Coordinates of C-alpha atoms and ligand atoms in Angstrom, one line a residue:
M3 CA -86.2 -50.1 167.9
A4 CA -87.9 -46.7 168.8
G5 CA -85.4 -44.3 169.9
G6 CA -85.7 -43.8 173.7
G7 CA -83.2 -42.8 176.0
P8 CA -79.9 -44.6 176.3
G9 CA -81.0 -48.2 176.8
G10 CA -84.7 -47.4 176.8
P11 CA -87.9 -45.8 175.8
H12 CA -89.1 -42.6 177.0
G13 CA -89.5 -41.3 180.5
G14 CA -92.3 -40.4 182.4
P15 CA -94.0 -37.4 184.0
F16 CA -92.1 -34.6 185.5
T17 CA -92.6 -34.9 188.8
R18 CA -91.2 -38.2 189.2
G19 CA -87.9 -38.3 191.2
F20 CA -87.0 -42.3 191.0
M21 CA -86.6 -44.7 188.7
T22 CA -89.8 -46.5 187.7
E23 CA -90.2 -50.1 187.3
E24 CA -90.0 -49.6 183.5
E25 CA -86.9 -47.8 183.5
K26 CA -85.5 -50.0 186.0
A27 CA -86.4 -53.0 183.6
N28 CA -84.7 -51.0 180.6
Q29 CA -81.2 -50.3 182.5
P30 CA -78.8 -52.4 180.5
K31 CA -77.7 -55.6 182.0
V32 CA -74.4 -55.5 182.4
T33 CA -73.2 -59.2 181.8
P34 CA -69.8 -60.6 181.7
E35 CA -70.4 -60.9 177.9
L36 CA -71.2 -57.2 177.5
L37 CA -67.9 -56.1 179.3
K38 CA -65.9 -58.3 177.3
R39 CA -67.3 -57.3 174.1
V40 CA -66.6 -53.5 175.3
F41 CA -63.2 -54.4 176.4
A42 CA -62.4 -56.1 173.5
Y43 CA -62.6 -52.8 171.6
L44 CA -59.7 -51.5 173.8
G45 CA -57.5 -54.6 173.1
P46 CA -55.6 -53.4 170.0
Y47 CA -54.9 -50.3 172.0
W48 CA -53.5 -52.1 175.2
K49 CA -49.8 -50.3 175.0
Q50 CA -51.5 -46.9 174.9
L51 CA -53.6 -47.9 177.9
V52 CA -50.7 -49.1 179.6
L53 CA -49.0 -45.6 179.1
V54 CA -52.5 -44.0 180.8
L55 CA -52.1 -46.2 183.5
I56 CA -48.5 -45.0 184.2
C57 CA -49.6 -41.6 183.8
I58 CA -52.4 -41.8 186.3
A59 CA -50.6 -43.8 188.8
I60 CA -47.4 -41.1 188.7
S61 CA -50.1 -38.2 188.5
S62 CA -52.0 -39.8 191.6
V63 CA -48.7 -39.8 193.7
L64 CA -47.6 -36.4 192.6
N65 CA -50.8 -34.9 193.2
M66 CA -50.8 -36.5 197.0
M67 CA -47.5 -34.9 197.6
P68 CA -48.5 -31.2 198.5
S69 CA -51.0 -32.8 201.2
I70 CA -48.0 -34.8 202.5
L71 CA -45.4 -32.1 202.6
T72 CA -48.1 -29.7 204.4
G73 CA -47.1 -31.8 207.5
K74 CA -43.3 -31.1 206.6
I75 CA -44.1 -27.2 206.0
I76 CA -45.7 -26.9 209.4
D77 CA -43.5 -29.1 211.6
D78 CA -40.1 -28.7 210.1
G79 CA -40.4 -25.3 208.8
L80 CA -42.9 -23.3 210.5
L81 CA -42.8 -24.9 214.0
K82 CA -38.9 -24.7 214.2
Q83 CA -38.9 -21.6 212.4
D84 CA -36.5 -23.0 209.6
M85 CA -36.7 -20.6 206.8
R86 CA -34.6 -22.8 204.5
A87 CA -36.8 -25.8 205.0
L88 CA -39.8 -23.9 204.8
V89 CA -38.6 -22.5 201.1
F90 CA -37.7 -25.9 200.2
Y91 CA -41.0 -27.7 200.9
I92 CA -43.2 -25.3 199.6
V93 CA -41.1 -24.9 196.2
L94 CA -41.3 -28.9 196.3
S95 CA -44.8 -28.7 196.7
L96 CA -45.1 -26.4 193.9
A97 CA -43.1 -28.4 191.6
T98 CA -44.9 -31.9 192.4
T99 CA -48.1 -30.1 191.4
L100 CA -46.8 -28.5 188.3
G101 CA -45.5 -32.3 187.4
A102 CA -48.6 -33.7 188.0
S103 CA -50.6 -31.1 185.9
L104 CA -47.9 -31.9 183.0
I105 CA -48.4 -35.7 183.2
G106 CA -52.4 -35.0 183.1
V107 CA -51.8 -33.5 179.8
A108 CA -50.0 -36.2 178.3
E109 CA -52.7 -38.4 179.8
S110 CA -55.7 -36.8 177.9
Y111 CA -53.8 -36.6 174.9
I112 CA -53.2 -40.5 175.0
N113 CA -56.6 -40.9 176.2
T114 CA -58.2 -38.6 173.6
W115 CA -56.2 -40.6 171.2
I116 CA -57.6 -44.0 172.1
A117 CA -61.1 -42.7 172.0
Q118 CA -60.7 -41.4 168.8
H119 CA -59.1 -44.3 167.5
I120 CA -61.8 -46.9 169.0
T121 CA -65.0 -44.9 167.8
Y122 CA -63.4 -44.6 164.1
D123 CA -63.1 -48.7 164.3
M124 CA -66.5 -48.5 165.7
R125 CA -68.1 -46.1 163.2
N126 CA -66.4 -48.0 160.1
Q127 CA -67.7 -51.1 161.5
M128 CA -71.4 -49.7 162.2
F129 CA -71.2 -48.2 158.6
K130 CA -70.2 -51.4 156.7
H131 CA -72.6 -53.3 158.5
L132 CA -75.4 -51.1 157.9
Q133 CA -74.7 -50.9 154.3
R134 CA -75.2 -54.6 154.2
M135 CA -78.7 -54.6 155.8
S136 CA -81.5 -55.3 153.8
Q137 CA -84.2 -53.0 152.2
R138 CA -86.5 -54.2 154.9
F139 CA -84.4 -53.0 157.5
F140 CA -84.7 -49.3 156.3
T141 CA -88.0 -49.4 155.4
S142 CA -88.9 -50.5 158.9
N143 CA -87.0 -48.6 161.0
N144 CA -86.7 -44.8 161.6
Q145 CA -84.2 -42.9 159.6
G146 CA -83.6 -40.7 162.5
D147 CA -82.6 -43.6 164.7
I148 CA -80.2 -45.2 162.5
I149 CA -78.5 -42.1 162.0
T150 CA -78.7 -41.2 165.8
R151 CA -76.8 -44.6 166.1
M152 CA -74.3 -43.4 163.8
T153 CA -73.5 -40.3 165.2
S154 CA -74.6 -39.3 168.9
D155 CA -74.4 -42.9 170.1
I156 CA -71.1 -43.5 169.0
D157 CA -69.9 -40.0 170.1
G158 CA -71.1 -40.8 173.6
V159 CA -68.7 -43.9 173.4
E160 CA -66.1 -41.2 172.9
R161 CA -66.9 -39.5 175.6
V162 CA -67.2 -42.7 177.8
I163 CA -63.7 -43.6 176.9
T164 CA -62.4 -40.3 177.7
S165 CA -64.1 -39.8 180.8
T166 CA -66.0 -42.5 182.4
F167 CA -63.2 -45.1 181.9
S168 CA -60.3 -42.7 182.9
S169 CA -62.4 -41.1 186.1
I170 CA -62.8 -44.6 187.2
L171 CA -59.4 -45.3 186.6
S172 CA -57.6 -42.1 188.3
N173 CA -60.2 -42.0 190.8
S174 CA -59.7 -45.7 192.1
L175 CA -56.0 -45.0 192.1
T176 CA -56.1 -41.8 194.0
L177 CA -58.3 -43.4 196.8
V178 CA -55.6 -46.2 197.1
V179 CA -52.7 -43.9 197.1
A180 CA -54.5 -41.6 199.7
L181 CA -55.6 -44.6 202.0
V182 CA -51.9 -46.1 202.0
A183 CA -50.6 -42.4 203.2
M184 CA -53.3 -42.1 205.6
Y185 CA -52.7 -45.6 207.2
H186 CA -48.8 -45.4 206.8
R187 CA -49.1 -42.1 208.9
N188 CA -51.6 -43.0 211.5
W189 CA -54.1 -45.6 211.5
I190 CA -56.3 -44.4 214.4
L191 CA -56.8 -41.2 212.6
A192 CA -57.1 -42.9 209.1
T193 CA -59.9 -45.3 210.5
I194 CA -61.9 -42.4 211.9
G195 CA -61.7 -40.5 208.7
I196 CA -63.0 -43.4 206.8
I197 CA -65.9 -44.2 209.2
I198 CA -68.2 -41.8 207.8
V199 CA -67.5 -42.7 204.2
P200 CA -70.8 -45.1 204.2
L201 CA -72.8 -42.0 205.0
F202 CA -71.9 -40.7 201.5
T203 CA -73.9 -43.3 199.7
I204 CA -77.1 -42.3 200.9
P205 CA -77.2 -38.6 199.3
T206 CA -75.3 -39.9 196.4
R207 CA -77.5 -42.8 195.5
Q208 CA -80.5 -40.7 195.5
A209 CA -78.7 -38.1 193.3
G210 CA -77.9 -40.6 191.0
K211 CA -81.2 -42.3 190.6
K212 CA -82.7 -38.8 189.8
R213 CA -80.0 -38.1 187.3
W214 CA -80.7 -41.4 185.7
S215 CA -84.6 -40.7 185.2
L216 CA -83.8 -37.2 184.0
T217 CA -81.5 -38.3 181.5
Q218 CA -84.2 -40.6 180.2
E219 CA -86.7 -38.0 180.0
S220 CA -84.2 -35.5 178.3
Q221 CA -83.2 -38.1 175.5
A222 CA -86.7 -38.7 174.8
Y223 CA -87.6 -34.8 174.4
N224 CA -84.3 -34.8 172.3
D225 CA -85.6 -37.5 170.1
E226 CA -88.8 -35.5 169.6
I227 CA -87.4 -32.3 168.8
N228 CA -85.3 -34.1 166.4
G229 CA -88.1 -35.9 164.9
I230 CA -89.7 -32.3 164.5
L231 CA -86.8 -30.9 163.0
N232 CA -86.4 -34.0 160.5
E233 CA -90.1 -33.8 159.5
T234 CA -90.7 -29.9 159.1
L235 CA -86.9 -28.9 157.6
S236 CA -86.6 -31.4 155.3
V237 CA -87.2 -30.4 151.7
S238 CA -90.5 -32.5 151.2
G239 CA -91.8 -31.8 154.7
Q240 CA -91.3 -28.0 154.4
L241 CA -93.3 -28.2 150.9
L242 CA -96.0 -30.0 152.8
V243 CA -96.0 -27.5 155.8
K244 CA -96.1 -24.7 153.4
L245 CA -98.9 -26.0 151.2
F246 CA -101.1 -27.1 154.0
G247 CA -100.2 -23.7 155.7
R248 CA -99.0 -25.4 158.7
E249 CA -96.1 -23.2 159.8
D250 CA -98.1 -22.0 162.9
K251 CA -99.1 -25.1 164.0
E252 CA -95.6 -26.6 163.4
Y253 CA -94.0 -23.8 165.5
H254 CA -96.2 -24.2 168.1
R255 CA -95.7 -27.8 168.4
Y256 CA -91.9 -27.1 168.3
R257 CA -92.4 -24.4 170.7
K258 CA -94.1 -26.8 173.3
V259 CA -91.3 -29.3 173.4
N260 CA -88.9 -26.8 173.4
R261 CA -90.5 -25.4 176.7
K262 CA -90.5 -28.6 178.4
M263 CA -86.8 -29.2 177.6
I264 CA -85.9 -25.8 179.3
R265 CA -87.8 -27.0 182.3
L266 CA -86.1 -30.4 182.2
N267 CA -82.6 -28.7 181.7
I268 CA -83.3 -26.7 184.6
K269 CA -84.5 -29.6 186.6
E270 CA -81.2 -31.5 185.5
S271 CA -78.7 -28.6 186.3
M272 CA -80.4 -28.7 189.6
A273 CA -80.7 -32.3 190.2
G274 CA -79.0 -33.3 193.4
R275 CA -78.5 -29.9 194.6
W276 CA -80.0 -30.4 198.0
F277 CA -78.1 -33.9 198.4
R278 CA -75.1 -32.0 197.7
V279 CA -75.8 -29.9 200.9
V280 CA -76.1 -32.9 202.7
L281 CA -73.0 -34.4 201.2
T282 CA -71.0 -31.1 201.9
T283 CA -72.2 -31.5 205.8
F284 CA -70.8 -35.1 206.1
T285 CA -67.6 -34.2 204.3
S286 CA -66.9 -31.3 206.8
I287 CA -67.3 -33.9 209.7
G288 CA -64.4 -35.7 208.9
P289 CA -61.9 -33.4 209.6
M290 CA -63.5 -31.9 212.7
L291 CA -63.3 -35.6 214.0
I292 CA -59.7 -35.7 213.1
Y293 CA -59.1 -32.3 214.7
L294 CA -60.8 -33.8 218.0
V295 CA -59.5 -37.2 218.3
G296 CA -55.9 -35.9 216.9
G297 CA -56.1 -33.3 219.8
V298 CA -57.3 -35.6 222.3
L299 CA -54.5 -38.4 221.6
M300 CA -51.9 -35.6 221.5
M301 CA -52.8 -33.3 224.9
R302 CA -54.1 -36.5 227.0
Y303 CA -52.2 -39.2 225.9
D304 CA -49.0 -38.0 224.9
S305 CA -48.7 -40.0 221.6
E306 CA -45.9 -38.9 219.0
L307 CA -48.6 -37.2 216.9
T308 CA -47.4 -33.7 215.6
V309 CA -49.6 -30.9 214.5
G310 CA -48.0 -31.5 211.0
D311 CA -49.2 -34.8 211.2
I312 CA -52.8 -33.6 212.3
S313 CA -52.8 -31.5 209.4
V314 CA -51.7 -33.9 206.9
M315 CA -54.3 -36.4 207.7
V316 CA -57.0 -33.9 207.4
A317 CA -55.6 -32.4 203.9
L318 CA -55.2 -36.7 202.8
L319 CA -58.9 -36.8 204.0
G320 CA -60.0 -34.1 201.8
R321 CA -58.0 -35.7 198.8
M322 CA -59.9 -39.0 199.5
Y323 CA -63.4 -38.0 199.7
M324 CA -63.2 -36.4 196.3
P325 CA -62.6 -40.0 194.6
V326 CA -64.8 -41.5 196.8
N327 CA -67.6 -39.3 196.1
S328 CA -67.0 -39.1 192.1
L329 CA -66.6 -43.1 192.3
L330 CA -70.4 -43.4 194.0
N331 CA -71.6 -40.9 191.5
I332 CA -69.9 -42.8 188.5
Q333 CA -72.8 -45.4 188.8
V334 CA -75.2 -43.2 186.7
D335 CA -72.5 -42.9 183.9
W336 CA -71.2 -46.1 183.9
M337 CA -74.9 -47.4 183.5
R338 CA -75.5 -44.8 180.6
S339 CA -72.3 -46.0 179.1
M340 CA -73.3 -49.3 179.2
A341 CA -76.5 -48.6 177.6
L342 CA -74.8 -46.9 174.9
F343 CA -72.8 -49.8 174.1
S344 CA -75.7 -52.3 174.3
R345 CA -77.6 -49.7 171.9
I346 CA -74.7 -49.9 169.5
F347 CA -74.4 -53.8 169.6
D348 CA -78.2 -54.4 169.1
Y349 CA -77.3 -52.7 165.7
L350 CA -74.3 -54.6 165.3
D351 CA -76.1 -58.0 166.0
M352 CA -79.0 -57.4 163.7
P353 CA -78.2 -60.4 161.2
V354 CA -77.7 -59.2 157.7
E355 CA -80.7 -60.9 155.9
I356 CA -79.7 -61.1 152.5
Q357 CA -76.1 -61.7 151.4
S358 CA -74.0 -63.9 149.1
K359 CA -73.9 -67.5 150.7
E360 CA -70.9 -69.3 151.2
G361 CA -69.3 -70.7 147.9
A362 CA -71.8 -68.3 146.0
I363 CA -71.5 -68.2 142.2
K364 CA -70.0 -65.4 140.3
L365 CA -71.8 -64.8 136.9
Q366 CA -69.5 -65.4 133.7
A367 CA -70.7 -64.1 130.8
P368 CA -74.2 -63.4 131.4
V369 CA -76.9 -63.7 129.2
G370 CA -79.7 -62.3 131.1
D371 CA -82.4 -65.0 131.4
V372 CA -84.9 -64.4 134.3
E373 CA -87.6 -66.9 135.5
F374 CA -89.9 -66.8 138.2
K375 CA -91.3 -70.3 139.5
N376 CA -94.1 -70.8 141.8
V377 CA -93.0 -67.5 143.7
Y378 CA -94.8 -66.6 146.6
F379 CA -93.8 -63.4 149.0
A380 CA -95.0 -61.3 151.7
Y381 CA -93.3 -58.5 153.7
E382 CA -95.2 -59.3 156.5
E383 CA -95.7 -62.9 158.0
D384 CA -99.4 -63.2 157.5
R385 CA -99.9 -60.8 154.3
M386 CA -99.2 -62.7 151.3
I387 CA -98.4 -60.1 148.7
L388 CA -97.3 -62.2 145.6
K389 CA -99.1 -65.4 145.0
D390 CA -97.8 -68.3 142.9
I391 CA -96.0 -66.1 140.3
S392 CA -94.6 -67.8 137.3
F393 CA -93.0 -66.4 134.1
S394 CA -89.9 -66.3 132.1
L395 CA -87.9 -63.5 130.3
R396 CA -85.8 -64.6 127.8
A397 CA -82.6 -62.8 126.7
G398 CA -83.2 -60.0 124.6
R399 CA -86.7 -59.9 125.0
S400 CA -88.9 -57.5 127.3
I401 CA -91.9 -57.5 129.4
A402 CA -94.4 -55.3 130.5
I403 CA -96.5 -55.6 133.6
V404 CA -99.5 -54.0 134.2
G405 CA -102.0 -53.9 136.8
P406 CA -104.0 -51.8 139.6
S407 CA -102.1 -49.8 142.1
G408 CA -100.8 -52.1 144.9
S409 CA -101.3 -55.3 143.0
G410 CA -97.7 -56.1 143.7
K411 CA -95.9 -54.9 140.4
S412 CA -92.9 -53.3 142.1
T413 CA -92.9 -56.3 144.7
I414 CA -92.2 -58.5 141.8
I415 CA -89.1 -56.6 140.3
N416 CA -87.7 -56.4 143.9
L417 CA -87.2 -59.9 143.9
I418 CA -84.9 -59.8 140.9
P419 CA -81.8 -57.7 142.3
R420 CA -82.7 -59.6 145.8
L421 CA -83.9 -56.6 147.3
Y422 CA -85.9 -59.3 149.1
D423 CA -85.9 -63.0 149.1
V424 CA -88.7 -65.2 148.0
K425 CA -91.2 -67.0 150.5
S426 CA -91.3 -70.0 148.4
G427 CA -90.6 -70.8 144.8
S428 CA -87.3 -69.1 143.0
V429 CA -86.4 -66.6 141.0
T430 CA -83.4 -67.6 138.7
F431 CA -81.1 -65.9 136.4
D432 CA -79.3 -67.5 133.8
G433 CA -81.0 -70.8 135.3
V434 CA -79.2 -70.2 138.5
D435 CA -81.4 -69.1 141.7
V436 CA -80.6 -65.7 142.8
R437 CA -79.7 -66.7 146.3
D438 CA -76.9 -68.9 144.9
I439 CA -75.5 -66.1 143.0
D440 CA -72.8 -63.6 144.5
L441 CA -74.9 -60.6 145.5
E442 CA -72.5 -58.1 143.9
S443 CA -72.1 -60.0 140.7
L444 CA -75.9 -60.3 140.4
R445 CA -76.5 -56.8 141.1
A446 CA -74.1 -55.6 138.7
Q447 CA -76.2 -57.2 136.0
I448 CA -79.4 -55.6 136.9
G449 CA -80.3 -51.8 136.2
V450 CA -83.0 -50.3 137.7
V451 CA -85.0 -46.9 136.8
S452 CA -87.3 -46.5 139.8
Q453 CA -90.6 -44.3 140.4
E454 CA -88.7 -42.0 142.6
T455 CA -85.6 -41.2 140.9
Y456 CA -82.8 -40.5 143.6
L457 CA -79.9 -38.0 142.7
F458 CA -77.3 -37.0 145.0
N459 CA -76.7 -33.5 145.9
G460 CA -73.6 -32.8 143.5
T461 CA -73.2 -32.2 139.6
I462 CA -74.9 -34.2 137.0
R463 CA -71.2 -35.5 136.2
D464 CA -71.0 -36.9 139.8
N465 CA -74.1 -38.4 139.6
L466 CA -73.3 -40.1 136.2
L467 CA -70.0 -41.3 137.5
Y468 CA -71.7 -43.1 140.2
A469 CA -72.7 -45.8 137.7
K470 CA -69.3 -46.0 136.3
D471 CA -66.4 -44.5 138.1
D472 CA -63.8 -44.4 135.0
A473 CA -66.5 -43.1 132.4
T474 CA -65.0 -41.0 129.6
E475 CA -66.4 -37.7 128.9
A476 CA -67.3 -39.5 125.6
E477 CA -69.2 -42.2 127.2
M478 CA -70.8 -39.8 129.5
I479 CA -71.9 -37.4 126.4
E480 CA -73.2 -40.5 124.4
A481 CA -75.3 -41.9 127.3
C482 CA -76.7 -38.5 127.6
K483 CA -77.6 -38.2 124.0
K484 CA -79.5 -41.9 124.3
A485 CA -81.1 -40.7 127.0
N486 CA -82.4 -37.8 125.5
I487 CA -81.0 -35.1 128.0
Y488 CA -78.0 -34.0 126.1
D489 CA -79.8 -31.1 124.7
F490 CA -80.7 -29.8 128.4
I491 CA -77.4 -30.5 129.6
S492 CA -75.5 -28.6 127.0
S493 CA -77.9 -25.6 127.2
Q494 CA -76.8 -25.2 131.1
E495 CA -74.1 -22.8 131.8
D496 CA -72.1 -25.4 133.6
G497 CA -73.0 -28.4 131.4
L498 CA -72.2 -31.8 133.0
D499 CA -71.0 -29.6 135.8
T500 CA -74.6 -28.4 136.7
V501 CA -75.4 -28.6 140.4
V502 CA -78.6 -30.8 140.8
G503 CA -79.4 -29.7 144.0
N504 CA -80.5 -31.5 147.4
R505 CA -81.7 -35.1 146.1
G506 CA -81.8 -33.7 142.6
L507 CA -84.6 -31.0 143.3
K508 CA -83.4 -28.3 141.3
L509 CA -84.1 -30.5 138.3
S510 CA -88.0 -31.1 136.8
G511 CA -89.1 -34.6 137.1
G512 CA -88.5 -35.7 133.5
E513 CA -84.9 -34.2 133.7
K514 CA -84.1 -36.1 136.7
Q515 CA -85.6 -39.6 135.1
R516 CA -83.6 -38.9 131.8
I517 CA -80.5 -38.3 133.9
S518 CA -81.1 -41.6 135.8
I519 CA -81.8 -43.3 132.5
A520 CA -78.4 -41.9 131.3
R521 CA -76.7 -43.2 134.6
L522 CA -77.9 -46.6 133.8
L523 CA -76.9 -46.6 130.3
L524 CA -73.4 -46.0 131.7
K525 CA -73.9 -48.7 134.0
D526 CA -74.6 -51.1 131.0
P527 CA -76.3 -53.8 132.9
T528 CA -77.6 -57.3 131.2
I529 CA -81.1 -56.5 132.4
F530 CA -82.8 -53.3 132.4
I531 CA -85.9 -52.7 134.9
F532 CA -88.1 -49.7 134.7
D533 CA -90.5 -48.8 137.3
E534 CA -92.6 -46.2 135.2
A535 CA -93.6 -43.1 137.0
T536 CA -97.3 -42.9 137.9
S537 CA -97.1 -39.4 138.6
A538 CA -98.0 -37.4 135.1
L539 CA -95.4 -35.6 133.6
D540 CA -96.2 -33.0 130.6
S541 CA -96.5 -34.8 127.1
I542 CA -93.3 -33.2 126.1
S543 CA -91.3 -34.6 128.8
E544 CA -93.2 -37.8 128.7
S545 CA -92.3 -38.2 124.9
K546 CA -88.6 -37.5 125.5
I547 CA -88.5 -40.1 128.2
Q548 CA -90.4 -42.6 125.8
E549 CA -87.8 -41.9 123.3
A550 CA -85.1 -42.6 125.3
I551 CA -86.6 -45.9 126.9
D552 CA -88.2 -47.2 123.7
P553 CA -84.7 -48.1 122.1
I554 CA -83.7 -50.0 125.0
I555 CA -86.8 -52.0 125.5
K556 CA -86.7 -52.9 122.0
S557 CA -83.0 -54.1 122.0
R558 CA -82.1 -55.0 125.4
T559 CA -83.3 -57.5 127.9
S560 CA -85.7 -55.6 129.8
I561 CA -88.6 -55.8 132.1
L562 CA -91.0 -52.5 132.8
I563 CA -93.8 -51.6 134.9
A564 CA -95.9 -49.8 132.4
H565 CA -98.7 -47.2 132.9
R566 CA -98.6 -45.8 129.3
L567 CA -99.9 -47.5 126.4
S568 CA -96.9 -46.5 124.1
T569 CA -94.6 -48.5 126.4
I570 CA -96.7 -51.2 126.7
L571 CA -96.7 -51.6 123.0
A572 CA -93.1 -51.6 122.9
A573 CA -93.0 -54.7 125.1
D574 CA -93.0 -58.3 123.6
E575 CA -95.3 -59.6 126.4
I576 CA -97.6 -58.0 128.7
L577 CA -98.3 -59.7 132.2
V578 CA -101.4 -58.4 134.2
V579 CA -100.9 -58.8 137.8
K580 CA -104.2 -58.2 140.3
D581 CA -104.0 -59.0 143.8
G582 CA -100.4 -60.3 143.7
Q583 CA -101.3 -63.1 141.0
I584 CA -100.6 -63.1 137.3
V585 CA -104.3 -63.0 135.8
E586 CA -103.6 -62.4 132.2
R587 CA -100.7 -62.7 129.8
G588 CA -100.2 -62.0 125.8
S589 CA -99.9 -59.4 123.5
H590 CA -101.8 -56.2 123.7
K591 CA -104.0 -57.4 120.8
E592 CA -104.7 -60.6 122.2
L593 CA -105.5 -59.1 125.6
V594 CA -107.3 -56.0 124.7
S595 CA -110.6 -58.0 123.3
A596 CA -110.0 -60.5 125.7
G597 CA -112.6 -58.6 128.1
G598 CA -110.6 -59.0 131.3
V599 CA -108.6 -57.1 133.7
Y600 CA -106.4 -55.7 130.9
Q601 CA -109.4 -54.4 128.8
E602 CA -110.9 -52.5 131.8
L603 CA -107.3 -51.0 132.2
Y604 CA -107.1 -50.0 128.8
E605 CA -110.4 -48.5 128.8
T606 CA -109.7 -46.7 132.1
Q607 CA -106.1 -45.7 131.9
F608 CA -104.0 -46.7 129.3
S609 CA -106.3 -45.2 125.9
K610 CA -107.0 -41.8 128.1
A611 CA -103.3 -41.4 128.7
E612 CA -102.7 -41.6 125.2
E613 CA -105.1 -39.1 124.2
Ligands
LIG22 P1 -98.1 -49.0 142.3 O1 -98.7 -49.4 140.9 O2 -99.0 -48.1 143.0 O3 -97.0 -48.6 142.4 P2 -97.6 -51.9 142.9 O4 -98.3 -52.8 141.9 O5 -96.1 -51.6 142.3 O6 -98.4 -50.3 143.3 P3 -96.2 -52.7 145.2 O7 -95.5 -51.5 145.8 O8 -95.5 -53.9 144.8 O9 -97.6 -52.3 144.3 O10 -96.9 -53.2 146.7 C1 -97.7 -54.5 146.6 C2 -98.4 -54.5 148.3 O11 -97.3 -54.6 149.1 C3 -99.1 -53.0 148.9 O12 -100.3 -53.5 149.2 C4 -98.5 -52.3 149.5 O13 -98.8 -51.7 150.6 C5 -97.3 -53.5 149.9 N1 -96.0 -53.2 150.3 C6 -95.2 -52.7 149.4 N2 -94.0 -52.5 150.2 C7 -94.0 -52.7 151.4 C8 -92.9 -52.7 152.5 N3 -91.9 -52.3 152.4 N4 -93.6 -53.4 153.6 C9 -95.0 -54.0 153.7 N5 -95.7 -53.8 152.9 C10 -95.4 -53.2 151.6

């Protein structure tokens, strides 16, 4: 799902003027299914659409009137020297123009209204869908891409509806009205006028191809610029830049892409300028032909043609060429629009990997027994991460998982709230396979404090209420006291209303952790899961966290990934994991003298940490 231009990957070198084979291949396939799906979004707004159509129809006719009235102004006003007729037709002509403009205002209002409502529906649908996507989706997709899908792609759809669709409609109607009016007046001149229309297609098609390829390139650079901004202007990115002294290098990297962007933008705004010269020349041939043939008919063949008639034909021709030109040009917009829709549909069609199955069980009076039976798991097809994991955690008891880094400890706990599903074997909660339990009711029973504490930008109170919307002040204070963070909070001027900063970065690691423990205590789950941070905190901070966690481990069903001896000692049972397998289990006393992995870990890590 790499972020390419609409419908495709990045463009090629600058010198190219036409679509490459690759780009051609990446043009969206406009299938009937795609169109049906796109138009399905318009369905609920058919009444408004009919109104738009009526507006467009009326304004197309009104817009044509001044051209037709030119004939009257010349024949009945000027040539007959009739002042009243002259003024009348001039006023009528102005009035129709004004009328068409007013209707145009109504049309754009309804149009915008429809576009806003459709994109509102689409945004909601997309957000809802993305929220249901599995952890795997978020770890394997670029965050920038996901956000682009939600923002600029959907904004693009809005533009499609307000401009592309309505431009197709109004240009087609204007064209039809102009053709009818021309043929109604004089079929010979009308035919001569449209004979040169096919010539328009040549420059327009070339310009279209050029625009399409430039769009692709500019989208690619946009992605690149967004990528650089995302990486360097985020809090952690900036920190990295500063600490490695990369400011200049990043600036040059940015400037380089920015520079390329200028060249592209100039190219884009000049795209097809030469073709337009050719087009303008062609466009001026039509009226001359009409003057010539009209003149010959009038002078040599004594036809009924008047000067007014010829002027009307020329004026109508001018009216007709505009929509022809726009319609020929619209091909690129159309392709771009379809590409946008297919990008959005690609995301909407991604299956939701983990969801409640039909008739899933809602947990009533949960106890909190967890059992792993011969669990195998892999993130990627051919690399098994967990192999034959079996253990059980009885309600009220606690298990500590220890093992070398990368051995699969976090992976084991990810399977309990179903962030991922097992490859084979099973994980059960109160004797029921977690895949058979309603996801929401399962996750309500499980509380996790992960290695990386995530706090939302807001106040401490906001972050606490995230766990329990209706928590009272007293409940919050109690949870904070238990989590050993209350003293800190009350020492702050704003207390619970202290702002935690972007991702909680205004707080220390230890403070963040304790707030997240308080948040968990408010949620009051059946099972507590702690993924103890590997990063060292100072000993005061550590002991404060320890004091908060210890009573939970001793009194509640809990499972913890432990890196410190004191946490390990608080647990009822220890599982030692290595290379995705449980290699030892038992109590500290049993394991420390067994001469295995645990003893080694104890000697190299735990006892040292304790010192
Ligand atoms: P640590 O103590 O360092 O946190 P851990 O024992 O918790 O390590 P896991 O995070 O479970 O280890 O990772 C186990 C293995 O799975 C590692 O080799 C890791 O590279 C791999 N892994 C983890 N997450 C993913 C993922 N989302 N996609 C692919 N592989 C992953």
